[in-house]
Every structure is written in C-alpha cells, then in structure tokens.
C-alpha cells in the first residue's frame, strides 16, 4: 500500500509540475530549513506530519477545508476500513482537500446553518479523490458495469471528486461532531439512500419523516452555497458541472 501513496504523490508532482495552463491558480510548494514546507506565503507545515498523498494535494493548489472552516468535522471514510469495500485507500490522510472555489461555496452553506440551525455543523466524509483511487473504488464495487455509474463515476471519464469540486457530507452536532441519523449509512447502495425515492421509501417504512426533514436541511444549506445534489446519494453534492470543472481545473491523477 505504501507504494500506492508514493506513486500518487510523484504522479501529482510530475503532472502539475509539467502543466502550462492554470499556473496562476497553483500554490507554490518549497522546503524550508529541511523540516517543513511552505504553502504559498502563508502556511508552514512540518514535513513529517503529512503523507506523500497530502503533499501532492497541497502542491496541486487544493485547500484543507478545516483550515478555512474550523467548525466542521472531518472523518474521511476512505482513510479507514469503514467504507463499502472495507479497505483504507488514503492511508494516513485525515484532512479533506477541495478546490478553493468549492471551499468558498461551502462557507456560504455553513453560514446558512449558523443562522438557521446553530446547533448543527457539517461532518465531511470525502472531498477530492485522485483518479487512481477512483479506479480502486470502481474495481471493487460489486455491481454490474451498467449500473456502477449510479454509485461510482467511471474513472476513465473522470469524477467531480477527481477535480476537487464534489463533497460527501452529512449534518452533525456542532459540539460533539456526532452525525445525525439521515436514514442510511454513508455509501449505502439502495433506494433508501436515494433522494429521488424518498416518498416511496417513506411509504414503505424504510425511512422516516424525520430522516427526510434532516435531509432537506442538508440540501437547503448546500443549495444556498450553490451546490447541487444527485438522485442516488443523499450525502453527495457538486459545486460545478463536469463541463465547468474541466474548463476550470486539472484532474487529480
């Protein structure tokens, strides 16, 4: 597994180091006294505290969400075995990274919660996802290829997660970080997790009115920030369309 993270990091470094477009949006990464790295002119991070994968994300100009929004909680499910295929593919990565524009939109969504539901905050499950990790998820999803795209984007086409403009998250208690019950676990593959099937699942007793109410709070907050959801996952939101993402950003390989 260590080899995977090393490959991810150097792939990112080589890719972004050779890009001639969008250079104005990239963040400089340099060593400092052999013990730390400088991100732009602002943040100094001890080298030993971050993984190769995280260094690559910083080099690509992505933003650590919690550094901008300290009120949110982060529990990257793919840095644990608590995910749909039971493997850790992020290793020691614990920080969620997104494009700066995506973080700015999330600030608006969080501001909405602060005003209307001050007892709540966000609990983030996933942000940017390198395409190489997307391939692992695609390969391990036990579904026919014809319906896999309902749950995991085809890595050959690219996912909005791969551009750092999609986020998976839920609502949580602001004081404890405990997730609210929204009817299913994260990465639940079935109709009870579908926003498009909520009325049907309510009638069948698979989810409750309280689950739908909490999902509506989450959806409203995210819409206020300019995010859009999808029909098969209540936790997934996009900051841009795929066409916009391709025009604005580079894919994280």
JSON list of C-alpha atoms in Angstrom, two decimals:
[
{"chain": "A", "resi": 1, "resn": "UNK", "atom": "CA", "xyz": [0.00, 0.00, 0.00]},
{"chain": "A", "resi": 2, "resn": "UNK", "atom": "CA", "xyz": [2.90, 2.40, 0.72]},
{"chain": "A", "resi": 3, "resn": "UNK", "atom": "CA", "xyz": [3.91, 2.09, -2.93]},
{"chain": "A", "resi": 4, "resn": "UNK", "atom": "CA", "xyz": [0.47, 3.28, -3.98]},
{"chain": "A", "resi": 5, "resn": "UNK", "atom": "CA", "xyz": [0.77, 6.51, -1.99]},
{"chain": "A", "resi": 6, "resn": "UNK", "atom": "CA", "xyz": [4.28, 7.12, -3.29]},
{"chain": "A", "resi": 7, "resn": "UNK", "atom": "CA", "xyz": [3.08, 6.69, -6.86]},
{"chain": "A", "resi": 8, "resn": "UNK", "atom": "CA", "xyz": [0.14, 9.02, -6.23]},
{"chain": "A", "resi": 9, "resn": "UNK", "atom": "CA", "xyz": [2.41, 11.71, -4.84]},
{"chain": "A", "resi": 10, "resn": "UNK", "atom": "CA", "xyz": [5.02, 11.63, -7.57]},
{"chain": "A", "resi": 11, "resn": "UNK", "atom": "CA", "xyz": [2.35, 11.34, -10.22]},
{"chain": "A", "resi": 12, "resn": "UNK", "atom": "CA", "xyz": [0.83, 14.54, -8.88]},
{"chain": "A", "resi": 13, "resn": "UNK", "atom": "CA", "xyz": [4.16, 16.31, -8.69]},
{"chain": "A", "resi": 14, "resn": "UNK", "atom": "CA", "xyz": [5.13, 15.38, -12.24]},
{"chain": "A", "resi": 15, "resn": "UNK", "atom": "CA", "xyz": [1.67, 16.17, -13.59]},
{"chain": "A", "resi": 16, "resn": "UNK", "atom": "CA", "xyz": [1.27, 19.57, -12.03]},
{"chain": "A", "resi": 17, "resn": "UNK", "atom": "CA", "xyz": [4.89, 20.48, -12.46]},
{"chain": "A", "resi": 18, "resn": "UNK", "atom": "CA", "xyz": [4.57, 19.99, -16.21]},
{"chain": "A", "resi": 19, "resn": "UNK", "atom": "CA", "xyz": [1.24, 21.80, -16.64]},
{"chain": "A", "resi": 20, "resn": "UNK", "atom": "CA", "xyz": [1.49, 25.08, -18.51]},
{"chain": "A", "resi": 21, "resn": "UNK", "atom": "CA", "xyz": [-2.18, 26.07, -18.03]},
{"chain": "A", "resi": 22, "resn": "UNK", "atom": "CA", "xyz": [-3.89, 27.37, -14.89]},
{"chain": "A", "resi": 23, "resn": "UNK", "atom": "CA", "xyz": [-0.49, 28.12, -13.34]},
{"chain": "A", "resi": 24, "resn": "UNK", "atom": "CA", "xyz": [-1.81, 31.30, -11.75]},
{"chain": "A", "resi": 25, "resn": "UNK", "atom": "CA", "xyz": [-4.13, 29.18, -9.61]},
{"chain": "A", "resi": 26, "resn": "UNK", "atom": "CA", "xyz": [-1.43, 26.82, -8.34]},
{"chain": "A", "resi": 27, "resn": "UNK", "atom": "CA", "xyz": [0.20, 27.15, -4.95]},
{"chain": "A", "resi": 28, "resn": "UNK", "atom": "CA", "xyz": [3.95, 27.11, -4.58]},
{"chain": "A", "resi": 29, "resn": "UNK", "atom": "CA", "xyz": [5.48, 24.32, -2.52]},
{"chain": "A", "resi": 30, "resn": "UNK", "atom": "CA", "xyz": [9.01, 24.67, -1.23]},
{"chain": "A", "resi": 31, "resn": "UNK", "atom": "CA", "xyz": [11.21, 23.31, 1.52]},
{"chain": "A", "resi": 32, "resn": "UNK", "atom": "CA", "xyz": [12.22, 25.42, 4.48]},
{"chain": "A", "resi": 33, "resn": "UNK", "atom": "CA", "xyz": [15.07, 24.56, 6.83]},
{"chain": "A", "resi": 34, "resn": "UNK", "atom": "CA", "xyz": [14.76, 20.90, 5.71]},
{"chain": "A", "resi": 35, "resn": "UNK", "atom": "CA", "xyz": [12.00, 20.38, 8.29]},
{"chain": "A", "resi": 36, "resn": "UNK", "atom": "CA", "xyz": [8.92, 21.99, 6.78]},
{"chain": "A", "resi": 37, "resn": "UNK", "atom": "CA", "xyz": [7.23, 23.04, 3.58]},
{"chain": "A", "resi": 38, "resn": "UNK", "atom": "CA", "xyz": [5.79, 26.42, 2.71]},
{"chain": "A", "resi": 39, "resn": "UNK", "atom": "CA", "xyz": [2.39, 26.53, 1.01]},
{"chain": "A", "resi": 40, "resn": "UNK", "atom": "CA", "xyz": [2.31, 29.84, -0.84]},
{"chain": "A", "resi": 41, "resn": "UNK", "atom": "CA", "xyz": [3.34, 32.64, 1.52]},
{"chain": "A", "resi": 42, "resn": "UNK", "atom": "CA", "xyz": [1.02, 31.70, 4.36]},
{"chain": "A", "resi": 43, "resn": "UNK", "atom": "CA", "xyz": [1.12, 28.18, 5.75]},
{"chain": "A", "resi": 44, "resn": "UNK", "atom": "CA", "xyz": [4.16, 26.33, 7.06]},
{"chain": "A", "resi": 45, "resn": "UNK", "atom": "CA", "xyz": [3.68, 22.63, 7.69]},
{"chain": "A", "resi": 46, "resn": "UNK", "atom": "CA", "xyz": [6.10, 20.19, 9.28]},
{"chain": "A", "resi": 47, "resn": "UNK", "atom": "CA", "xyz": [7.11, 17.70, 6.59]},
{"chain": "A", "resi": 48, "resn": "UNK", "atom": "CA", "xyz": [6.96, 14.71, 8.89]},
{"chain": "A", "resi": 49, "resn": "UNK", "atom": "CA", "xyz": [3.31, 15.35, 9.75]},
{"chain": "A", "resi": 50, "resn": "UNK", "atom": "CA", "xyz": [1.87, 14.81, 6.27]},
{"chain": "A", "resi": 51, "resn": "UNK", "atom": "CA", "xyz": [1.86, 11.92, 3.84]},
{"chain": "A", "resi": 52, "resn": "UNK", "atom": "CA", "xyz": [3.07, 11.85, 0.27]},
{"chain": "A", "resi": 53, "resn": "UNK", "atom": "CA", "xyz": [-0.53, 11.91, -0.94]},
{"chain": "A", "resi": 54, "resn": "UNK", "atom": "CA", "xyz": [-1.27, 15.03, 1.10]},
{"chain": "A", "resi": 55, "resn": "UNK", "atom": "CA", "xyz": [1.88, 16.78, -0.16]},
{"chain": "A", "resi": 56, "resn": "UNK", "atom": "CA", "xyz": [0.67, 16.13, -3.69]},
{"chain": "A", "resi": 57, "resn": "UNK", "atom": "CA", "xyz": [-2.73, 17.66, -2.93]},
{"chain": "A", "resi": 58, "resn": "UNK", "atom": "CA", "xyz": [-1.09, 20.75, -1.44]},
{"chain": "A", "resi": 59, "resn": "UNK", "atom": "CA", "xyz": [1.20, 21.05, -4.45]},
{"chain": "A", "resi": 60, "resn": "UNK", "atom": "CA", "xyz": [-1.86, 20.89, -6.72]},
{"chain": "A", "resi": 61, "resn": "UNK", "atom": "CA", "xyz": [-3.22, 24.01, -5.03]},
{"chain": "A", "resi": 62, "resn": "UNK", "atom": "CA", "xyz": [-6.05, 22.33, -3.15]},
{"chain": "A", "resi": 63, "resn": "UNK", "atom": "CA", "xyz": [-7.23, 23.74, 0.18]},
{"chain": "A", "resi": 64, "resn": "UNK", "atom": "CA", "xyz": [-7.50, 21.97, 3.52]},
{"chain": "A", "resi": 65, "resn": "UNK", "atom": "CA", "xyz": [-11.18, 22.56, 4.38]},
{"chain": "A", "resi": 66, "resn": "UNK", "atom": "CA", "xyz": [-10.71, 22.61, 8.12]},
{"chain": "A", "resi": 67, "resn": "UNK", "atom": "CA", "xyz": [-8.04, 25.31, 7.89]},
{"chain": "A", "resi": 68, "resn": "UNK", "atom": "CA", "xyz": [-10.74, 27.55, 6.39]},
{"chain": "A", "resi": 69, "resn": "UNK", "atom": "CA", "xyz": [-13.75, 26.18, 8.28]},
{"chain": "A", "resi": 70, "resn": "UNK", "atom": "CA", "xyz": [-12.58, 25.02, 11.71]},
{"chain": "A", "resi": 71, "resn": "UNK", "atom": "CA", "xyz": [-16.18, 24.43, 12.83]},
{"chain": "A", "resi": 72, "resn": "UNK", "atom": "CA", "xyz": [-16.68, 21.42, 10.56]},
{"chain": "A", "resi": 73, "resn": "UNK", "atom": "CA", "xyz": [-15.72, 17.86, 11.42]},
{"chain": "A", "resi": 74, "resn": "UNK", "atom": "CA", "xyz": [-13.86, 15.51, 9.07]},
{"chain": "A", "resi": 75, "resn": "UNK", "atom": "CA", "xyz": [-13.99, 11.71, 9.01]},
{"chain": "A", "resi": 76, "resn": "UNK", "atom": "CA", "xyz": [-12.54, 10.55, 5.70]},
{"chain": "A", "resi": 77, "resn": "UNK", "atom": "CA", "xyz": [-14.16, 7.16, 5.21]},
{"chain": "A", "resi": 78, "resn": "UNK", "atom": "CA", "xyz": [-11.57, 6.07, 2.64]},
{"chain": "A", "resi": 79, "resn": "UNK", "atom": "CA", "xyz": [-8.83, 6.65, 5.22]},
{"chain": "A", "resi": 80, "resn": "UNK", "atom": "CA", "xyz": [-10.49, 3.91, 7.26]},
{"chain": "A", "resi": 81, "resn": "UNK", "atom": "CA", "xyz": [-11.94, 0.47, 6.64]},
{"chain": "A", "resi": 82, "resn": "UNK", "atom": "CA", "xyz": [-15.43, 1.82, 7.38]},
{"chain": "A", "resi": 83, "resn": "UNK", "atom": "CA", "xyz": [-16.48, 2.01, 3.75]},
{"chain": "A", "resi": 84, "resn": "UNK", "atom": "CA", "xyz": [-18.31, -0.11, 1.22]},
{"chain": "A", "resi": 85, "resn": "UNK", "atom": "CA", "xyz": [-15.37, -2.40, 0.43]},
{"chain": "A", "resi": 86, "resn": "UNK", "atom": "CA", "xyz": [-13.61, -2.40, 3.78]},
{"chain": "A", "resi": 87, "resn": "UNK", "atom": "CA", "xyz": [-10.18, -1.09, 2.71]},
{"chain": "A", "resi": 88, "resn": "UNK", "atom": "CA", "xyz": [-8.14, 2.00, 3.56]},
{"chain": "A", "resi": 89, "resn": "UNK", "atom": "CA", "xyz": [-7.04, 3.65, 0.30]},
{"chain": "A", "resi": 90, "resn": "UNK", "atom": "CA", "xyz": [-5.95, 7.07, 1.63]},
{"chain": "A", "resi": 91, "resn": "UNK", "atom": "CA", "xyz": [-3.56, 5.85, 4.29]},
{"chain": "A", "resi": 92, "resn": "UNK", "atom": "CA", "xyz": [-2.61, 8.49, 6.90]},
{"chain": "A", "resi": 93, "resn": "UNK", "atom": "CA", "xyz": [-4.53, 11.28, 5.12]},
{"chain": "A", "resi": 94, "resn": "UNK", "atom": "CA", "xyz": [-7.06, 12.75, 7.59]},
{"chain": "A", "resi": 95, "resn": "UNK", "atom": "CA", "xyz": [-7.63, 16.23, 6.14]},
{"chain": "A", "resi": 96, "resn": "UNK", "atom": "CA", "xyz": [-10.24, 16.95, 3.47]},
{"chain": "A", "resi": 97, "resn": "UNK", "atom": "CA", "xyz": [-8.98, 18.91, 0.46]},
{"chain": "A", "resi": 98, "resn": "UNK", "atom": "CA", "xyz": [-11.05, 20.76, -2.15]},
{"chain": "A", "resi": 99, "resn": "UNK", "atom": "CA", "xyz": [-10.59, 23.44, -4.76]},
{"chain": "A", "resi": 100, "resn": "UNK", "atom": "CA", "xyz": [-10.58, 26.92, -3.20]},
{"chain": "A", "resi": 101, "resn": "UNK", "atom": "CA", "xyz": [-13.75, 27.86, -5.12]},
{"chain": "A", "resi": 102, "resn": "UNK", "atom": "CA", "xyz": [-15.52, 24.83, -3.65]},
{"chain": "A", "resi": 103, "resn": "UNK", "atom": "CA", "xyz": [-14.46, 25.78, -0.13]},
{"chain": "A", "resi": 104, "resn": "UNK", "atom": "CA", "xyz": [-15.79, 29.30, -0.67]},
{"chain": "A", "resi": 105, "resn": "UNK", "atom": "CA", "xyz": [-19.17, 27.85, -1.58]},
{"chain": "A", "resi": 106, "resn": "UNK", "atom": "CA", "xyz": [-19.09, 25.61, 1.47]},
{"chain": "A", "resi": 107, "resn": "UNK", "atom": "CA", "xyz": [-18.54, 28.70, 3.63]},
{"chain": "A", "resi": 108, "resn": "UNK", "atom": "CA", "xyz": [-21.87, 30.07, 2.41]},
{"chain": "A", "resi": 109, "resn": "UNK", "atom": "CA", "xyz": [-23.60, 26.78, 3.18]},
{"chain": "A", "resi": 110, "resn": "UNK", "atom": "CA", "xyz": [-22.12, 26.72, 6.69]},
{"chain": "A", "resi": 111, "resn": "UNK", "atom": "CA", "xyz": [-23.18, 30.33, 7.24]},
{"chain": "A", "resi": 112, "resn": "UNK", "atom": "CA", "xyz": [-26.75, 29.28, 6.47]},
{"chain": "A", "resi": 113, "resn": "UNK", "atom": "CA", "xyz": [-26.54, 26.57, 9.14]},
{"chain": "A", "resi": 114, "resn": "UNK", "atom": "CA", "xyz": [-25.10, 29.03, 11.67]},
{"chain": "A", "resi": 115, "resn": "UNK", "atom": "CA", "xyz": [-28.12, 31.30, 11.25]},
{"chain": "A", "resi": 116, "resn": "UNK", "atom": "CA", "xyz": [-30.95, 28.78, 10.95]},
{"chain": "A", "resi": 117, "resn": "UNK", "atom": "CA", "xyz": [-29.62, 25.73, 12.81]},
{"chain": "A", "resi": 118, "resn": "UNK", "atom": "CA", "xyz": [-26.86, 26.99, 15.13]},
{"chain": "A", "resi": 119, "resn": "UNK", "atom": "CA", "xyz": [-26.68, 23.63, 16.90]},
{"chain": "A", "resi": 120, "resn": "UNK", "atom": "CA", "xyz": [-25.54, 21.93, 13.68]},
{"chain": "A", "resi": 121, "resn": "UNK", "atom": "CA", "xyz": [-22.44, 21.77, 11.53]},
{"chain": "A", "resi": 122, "resn": "UNK", "atom": "CA", "xyz": [-21.08, 19.58, 8.72]},
{"chain": "A", "resi": 123, "resn": "UNK", "atom": "CA", "xyz": [-19.34, 16.24, 9.05]},
{"chain": "A", "resi": 124, "resn": "UNK", "atom": "CA", "xyz": [-17.32, 15.57, 5.88]},
{"chain": "A", "resi": 125, "resn": "UNK", "atom": "CA", "xyz": [-16.80, 12.04, 4.60]},
{"chain": "A", "resi": 126, "resn": "UNK", "atom": "CA", "xyz": [-14.88, 12.72, 1.37]},
{"chain": "A", "resi": 127, "resn": "UNK", "atom": "CA", "xyz": [-13.60, 15.57, -0.77]},
{"chain": "A", "resi": 128, "resn": "UNK", "atom": "CA", "xyz": [-11.01, 15.39, -3.53]},
{"chain": "A", "resi": 129, "resn": "UNK", "atom": "CA", "xyz": [-10.37, 11.85, -4.67]},
{"chain": "A", "resi": 130, "resn": "UNK", "atom": "CA", "xyz": [-7.43, 11.10, -7.01]},
{"chain": "A", "resi": 131, "resn": "UNK", "atom": "CA", "xyz": [-8.47, 9.26, -10.16]},
{"chain": "A", "resi": 132, "resn": "UNK", "atom": "CA", "xyz": [-6.18, 6.36, -9.22]},
{"chain": "A", "resi": 133, "resn": "UNK", "atom": "CA", "xyz": [-8.28, 5.90, -6.07]},
{"chain": "A", "resi": 134, "resn": "UNK", "atom": "CA", "xyz": [-11.44, 6.25, -8.15]},
{"chain": "A", "resi": 135, "resn": "UNK", "atom": "CA", "xyz": [-10.21, 3.26, -10.15]},
{"chain": "A", "resi": 136, "resn": "UNK", "atom": "CA", "xyz": [-9.85, 1.21, -6.95]},
{"chain": "A", "resi": 137, "resn": "UNK", "atom": "CA", "xyz": [-13.42, 2.05, -5.93]},
{"chain": "A", "resi": 138, "resn": "UNK", "atom": "CA", "xyz": [-14.73, 1.23, -9.41]},
{"chain": "A", "resi": 139, "resn": "UNK", "atom": "CA", "xyz": [-12.93, -2.10, -9.48]},
{"chain": "A", "resi": 140, "resn": "UNK", "atom": "CA", "xyz": [-14.18, -3.07, -6.02]},
{"chain": "A", "resi": 141, "resn": "UNK", "atom": "CA", "xyz": [-17.83, -2.09, -6.43]},
{"chain": "A", "resi": 142, "resn": "UNK", "atom": "CA", "xyz": [-19.78, -5.34, -6.63]},
{"chain": "A", "resi": 143, "resn": "UNK", "atom": "CA", "xyz": [-22.31, -4.14, -9.19]},
{"chain": "A", "resi": 144, "resn": "UNK", "atom": "CA", "xyz": [-22.74, -4.69, -12.93]},
{"chain": "A", "resi": 145, "resn": "UNK", "atom": "CA", "xyz": [-20.82, -2.15, -15.00]},
{"chain": "A", "resi": 146, "resn": "UNK", "atom": "CA", "xyz": [-24.13, -0.91, -16.41]},
{"chain": "A", "resi": 147, "resn": "UNK", "atom": "CA", "xyz": [-25.27, 0.46, -13.04]},
{"chain": "A", "resi": 148, "resn": "UNK", "atom": "CA", "xyz": [-21.90, 1.22, -11.41]},
{"chain": "A", "resi": 149, "resn": "UNK", "atom": "CA", "xyz": [-22.08, 4.89, -12.51]},
{"chain": "A", "resi": 150, "resn": "UNK", "atom": "CA", "xyz": [-25.06, 5.36, -10.17]},
{"chain": "A", "resi": 151, "resn": "UNK", "atom": "CA", "xyz": [-22.64, 4.93, -7.26]},
{"chain": "A", "resi": 152, "resn": "UNK", "atom": "CA", "xyz": [-19.09, 5.49, -8.52]},
{"chain": "A", "resi": 153, "resn": "UNK", "atom": "CA", "xyz": [-18.14, 7.53, -11.59]},
{"chain": "A", "resi": 154, "resn": "UNK", "atom": "CA", "xyz": [-16.19, 5.72, -14.28]},
{"chain": "A", "resi": 155, "resn": "UNK", "atom": "CA", "xyz": [-12.54, 6.73, -13.71]},
{"chain": "A", "resi": 156, "resn": "UNK", "atom": "CA", "xyz": [-11.95, 6.78, -17.46]},
{"chain": "A", "resi": 157, "resn": "UNK", "atom": "CA", "xyz": [-14.46, 9.61, -17.78]},
{"chain": "A", "resi": 158, "resn": "UNK", "atom": "CA", "xyz": [-13.49, 11.31, -14.54]},
{"chain": "A", "resi": 159, "resn": "UNK", "atom": "CA", "xyz": [-15.49, 12.17, -11.46]},
{"chain": "A", "resi": 160, "resn": "UNK", "atom": "CA", "xyz": [-16.18, 15.58, -9.96]},
{"chain": "A", "resi": 161, "resn": "UNK", "atom": "CA", "xyz": [-14.44, 14.23, -6.86]},
{"chain": "A", "resi": 162, "resn": "UNK", "atom": "CA", "xyz": [-11.35, 13.82, -9.06]},
{"chain": "A", "resi": 163, "resn": "UNK", "atom": "CA", "xyz": [-11.37, 17.57, -9.74]},
{"chain": "A", "resi": 164, "resn": "UNK", "atom": "CA", "xyz": [-11.87, 18.54, -6.10]},
{"chain": "A", "resi": 165, "resn": "UNK", "atom": "CA", "xyz": [-15.31, 20.05, -6.70]},
{"chain": "A", "resi": 166, "resn": "UNK", "atom": "CA", "xyz": [-17.54, 17.38, -5.12]},
{"chain": "A", "resi": 167, "resn": "UNK", "atom": "CA", "xyz": [-18.07, 16.68, -1.44]},
{"chain": "A", "resi": 168, "resn": "UNK", "atom": "CA", "xyz": [-19.70, 13.92, 0.58]},
{"chain": "A", "resi": 169, "resn": "UNK", "atom": "CA", "xyz": [-21.03, 15.09, 3.92]},
{"chain": "A", "resi": 170, "resn": "UNK", "atom": "CA", "xyz": [-23.80, 14.97, 6.50]},
{"chain": "A", "resi": 171, "resn": "UNK", "atom": "CA", "xyz": [-25.16, 17.02, 9.39]},
{"chain": "A", "resi": 172, "resn": "UNK", "atom": "CA", "xyz": [-23.62, 16.72, 12.84]},
{"chain": "A", "resi": 173, "resn": "UNK", "atom": "CA", "xyz": [-23.99, 18.08, 16.35]},
{"chain": "A", "resi": 174, "resn": "UNK", "atom": "CA", "xyz": [-21.83, 21.20, 16.49]},
{"chain": "A", "resi": 175, "resn": "UNK", "atom": "CA", "xyz": [-20.50, 20.42, 19.96]},
{"chain": "A", "resi": 176, "resn": "UNK", "atom": "CA", "xyz": [-19.81, 16.69, 19.69]},
{"chain": "A", "resi": 177, "resn": "UNK", "atom": "CA", "xyz": [-19.39, 16.03, 15.97]},
{"chain": "A", "resi": 178, "resn": "UNK", "atom": "CA", "xyz": [-21.87, 13.17, 16.20]},
{"chain": "A", "resi": 179, "resn": "UNK", "atom": "CA", "xyz": [-23.65, 12.55, 12.90]},
{"chain": "A", "resi": 180, "resn": "UNK", "atom": "CA", "xyz": [-27.40, 12.94, 12.74]},
{"chain": "A", "resi": 181, "resn": "UNK", "atom": "CA", "xyz": [-29.47, 9.99, 11.57]},
{"chain": "A", "resi": 182, "resn": "UNK", "atom": "CA", "xyz": [-30.40, 10.63, 7.95]},
{"chain": "A", "resi": 183, "resn": "UNK", "atom": "CA", "xyz": [-31.84, 7.19, 7.33]},
{"chain": "A", "resi": 184, "resn": "UNK", "atom": "CA", "xyz": [-28.88, 5.23, 5.97]},
{"chain": "A", "resi": 185, "resn": "UNK", "atom": "CA", "xyz": [-25.16, 4.96, 6.44]},
{"chain": "A", "resi": 186, "resn": "UNK", "atom": "CA", "xyz": [-22.74, 6.67, 4.08]},
{"chain": "A", "resi": 187, "resn": "UNK", "atom": "CA", "xyz": [-22.18, 4.65, 0.89]},
{"chain": "A", "resi": 188, "resn": "UNK", "atom": "CA", "xyz": [-25.41, 2.70, 1.36]},
{"chain": "A", "resi": 189, "resn": "UNK", "atom": "CA", "xyz": [-26.32, 1.25, -2.01]},
{"chain": "A", "resi": 190, "resn": "UNK", "atom": "CA", "xyz": [-30.07, 1.06, -2.24]},
{"chain": "A", "resi": 191, "resn": "UNK", "atom": "CA", "xyz": [-33.27, 3.04, -2.66]},
{"chain": "A", "resi": 192, "resn": "UNK", "atom": "CA", "xyz": [-33.46, 4.24, 0.99]},
{"chain": "A", "resi": 193, "resn": "UNK", "atom": "CA", "xyz": [-30.42, 6.45, 0.22]},
{"chain": "A", "resi": 194, "resn": "UNK", "atom": "CA", "xyz": [-31.96, 7.88, -2.97]},
{"chain": "A", "resi": 195, "resn": "UNK", "atom": "CA", "xyz": [-33.33, 11.44, -2.70]},
{"chain": "A", "resi": 196, "resn": "UNK", "atom": "CA", "xyz": [-35.38, 10.57, -5.80]},
{"chain": "A", "resi": 197, "resn": "UNK", "atom": "CA", "xyz": [-37.11, 7.71, -3.94]},
{"chain": "A", "resi": 198, "resn": "UNK", "atom": "CA", "xyz": [-37.84, 9.33, -0.59]},
{"chain": "A", "resi": 199, "resn": "UNK", "atom": "CA", "xyz": [-41.62, 9.42, -0.91]},
{"chain": "A", "resi": 200, "resn": "UNK", "atom": "CA", "xyz": [-41.66, 5.77, -1.97]},
{"chain": "A", "resi": 201, "resn": "UNK", "atom": "CA", "xyz": [-39.28, 4.73, 0.83]},
{"chain": "A", "resi": 202, "resn": "UNK", "atom": "CA", "xyz": [-41.32, 6.68, 3.39]},
{"chain": "A", "resi": 203, "resn": "UNK", "atom": "CA", "xyz": [-44.48, 4.90, 2.32]},
{"chain": "A", "resi": 204, "resn": "UNK", "atom": "CA", "xyz": [-42.67, 1.56, 2.57]},
{"chain": "A", "resi": 205, "resn": "UNK", "atom": "CA", "xyz": [-41.42, 2.34, 6.08]},
{"chain": "A", "resi": 206, "resn": "UNK", "atom": "CA", "xyz": [-37.75, 2.28, 5.01]},
{"chain": "A", "resi": 207, "resn": "UNK", "atom": "CA", "xyz": [-37.09, 5.86, 6.14]},
{"chain": "A", "resi": 208, "resn": "UNK", "atom": "CA", "xyz": [-38.99, 8.27, 8.38]},
{"chain": "A", "resi": 209, "resn": "UNK", "atom": "CA", "xyz": [-40.32, 11.82, 8.12]},
{"chain": "A", "resi": 210, "resn": "UNK", "atom": "CA", "xyz": [-37.53, 12.92, 10.46]},
{"chain": "A", "resi": 211, "resn": "UNK", "atom": "CA", "xyz": [-34.93, 11.45, 8.09]},
{"chain": "A", "resi": 212, "resn": "UNK", "atom": "CA", "xyz": [-36.41, 13.39, 5.18]},
{"chain": "A", "resi": 213, "resn": "UNK", "atom": "CA", "xyz": [-36.62, 16.58, 7.25]},
{"chain": "A", "resi": 214, "resn": "UNK", "atom": "CA", "xyz": [-32.92, 16.36, 8.14]},
{"chain": "A", "resi": 215, "resn": "UNK", "atom": "CA", "xyz": [-32.01, 15.64, 4.52]},
{"chain": "A", "resi": 216, "resn": "UNK", "atom": "CA", "xyz": [-33.97, 18.73, 3.48]},
{"chain": "A", "resi": 217, "resn": "UNK", "atom": "CA", "xyz": [-31.98, 20.82, 5.95]},
{"chain": "A", "resi": 218, "resn": "UNK", "atom": "CA", "xyz": [-28.76, 19.49, 4.43]},
{"chain": "A", "resi": 219, "resn": "UNK", "atom": "CA", "xyz": [-29.96, 20.02, 0.86]},
{"chain": "A", "resi": 220, "resn": "UNK", "atom": "CA", "xyz": [-31.17, 23.55, 1.57]},
{"chain": "A", "resi": 221, "resn": "UNK", "atom": "CA", "xyz": [-27.89, 24.53, 3.19]},
{"chain": "A", "resi": 222, "resn": "UNK", "atom": "CA", "xyz": [-25.91, 23.14, 0.27]},
{"chain": "A", "resi": 223, "resn": "UNK", "atom": "CA", "xyz": [-28.16, 24.82, -2.31]},
{"chain": "A", "resi": 224, "resn": "UNK", "atom": "CA", "xyz": [-27.53, 28.14, -0.55]},
{"chain": "A", "resi": 225, "resn": "UNK", "atom": "CA", "xyz": [-23.86, 27.69, -1.31]},
{"chain": "A", "resi": 226, "resn": "UNK", "atom": "CA", "xyz": [-24.50, 26.85, -4.96]},
{"chain": "A", "resi": 227, "resn": "UNK", "atom": "CA", "xyz": [-24.18, 23.06, -4.71]},
{"chain": "A", "resi": 228, "resn": "UNK", "atom": "CA", "xyz": [-26.39, 20.53, -6.47]},
{"chain": "A", "resi": 229, "resn": "UNK", "atom": "CA", "xyz": [-27.20, 17.01, -5.32]},
{"chain": "A", "resi": 230, "resn": "UNK", "atom": "CA", "xyz": [-27.69, 13.77, -7.19]},
{"chain": "A", "resi": 231, "resn": "UNK", "atom": "CA", "xyz": [-30.59, 11.33, -7.25]},
{"chain": "A", "resi": 232, "resn": "UNK", "atom": "CA", "xyz": [-28.90, 8.27, -5.73]},
{"chain": "A", "resi": 233, "resn": "UNK", "atom": "CA", "xyz": [-26.92, 9.59, -2.73]},
{"chain": "A", "resi": 234, "resn": "UNK", "atom": "CA", "xyz": [-28.28, 12.00, -0.12]},
{"chain": "A", "resi": 235, "resn": "UNK", "atom": "CA", "xyz": [-24.72, 12.84, 1.03]},
{"chain": "A", "resi": 236, "resn": "UNK", "atom": "CA", "xyz": [-23.18, 13.84, -2.35]},
{"chain": "A", "resi": 237, "resn": "UNK", "atom": "CA", "xyz": [-23.06, 17.43, -3.63]},
{"chain": "A", "resi": 238, "resn": "UNK", "atom": "CA", "xyz": [-21.36, 19.06, -6.62]},
{"chain": "A", "resi": 239, "resn": "UNK", "atom": "CA", "xyz": [-20.00, 22.60, -6.73]},
{"chain": "A", "resi": 240, "resn": "UNK", "atom": "CA", "xyz": [-19.73, 22.65, -10.53]},
{"chain": "A", "resi": 241, "resn": "UNK", "atom": "CA", "xyz": [-20.89, 20.66, -13.51]},
{"chain": "A", "resi": 242, "resn": "UNK", "atom": "CA", "xyz": [-18.39, 18.31, -15.14]},
{"chain": "A", "resi": 243, "resn": "UNK", "atom": "CA", "xyz": [-18.12, 20.68, -18.11]},
{"chain": "A", "resi": 244, "resn": "UNK", "atom": "CA", "xyz": [-17.32, 23.60, -15.81]},
{"chain": "A", "resi": 245, "resn": "UNK", "atom": "CA", "xyz": [-14.84, 21.54, -13.78]},
{"chain": "A", "resi": 246, "resn": "UNK", "atom": "CA", "xyz": [-12.97, 20.51, -16.94]},
{"chain": "A", "resi": 247, "resn": "UNK", "atom": "CA", "xyz": [-12.71, 24.13, -18.07]},
{"chain": "A", "resi": 248, "resn": "UNK", "atom": "CA", "xyz": [-11.54, 25.48, -14.71]},
{"chain": "A", "resi": 249, "resn": "UNK", "atom": "CA", "xyz": [-9.39, 22.77, -13.14]},
{"chain": "A", "resi": 250, "resn": "UNK", "atom": "CA", "xyz": [-6.99, 19.92, -13.79]},
{"chain": "A", "resi": 251, "resn": "UNK", "atom": "CA", "xyz": [-7.96, 16.41, -12.79]},
{"chain": "A", "resi": 252, "resn": "UNK", "atom": "CA", "xyz": [-6.02, 14.94, -9.86]},
{"chain": "A", "resi": 253, "resn": "UNK", "atom": "CA", "xyz": [-4.47, 11.76, -11.32]}
]
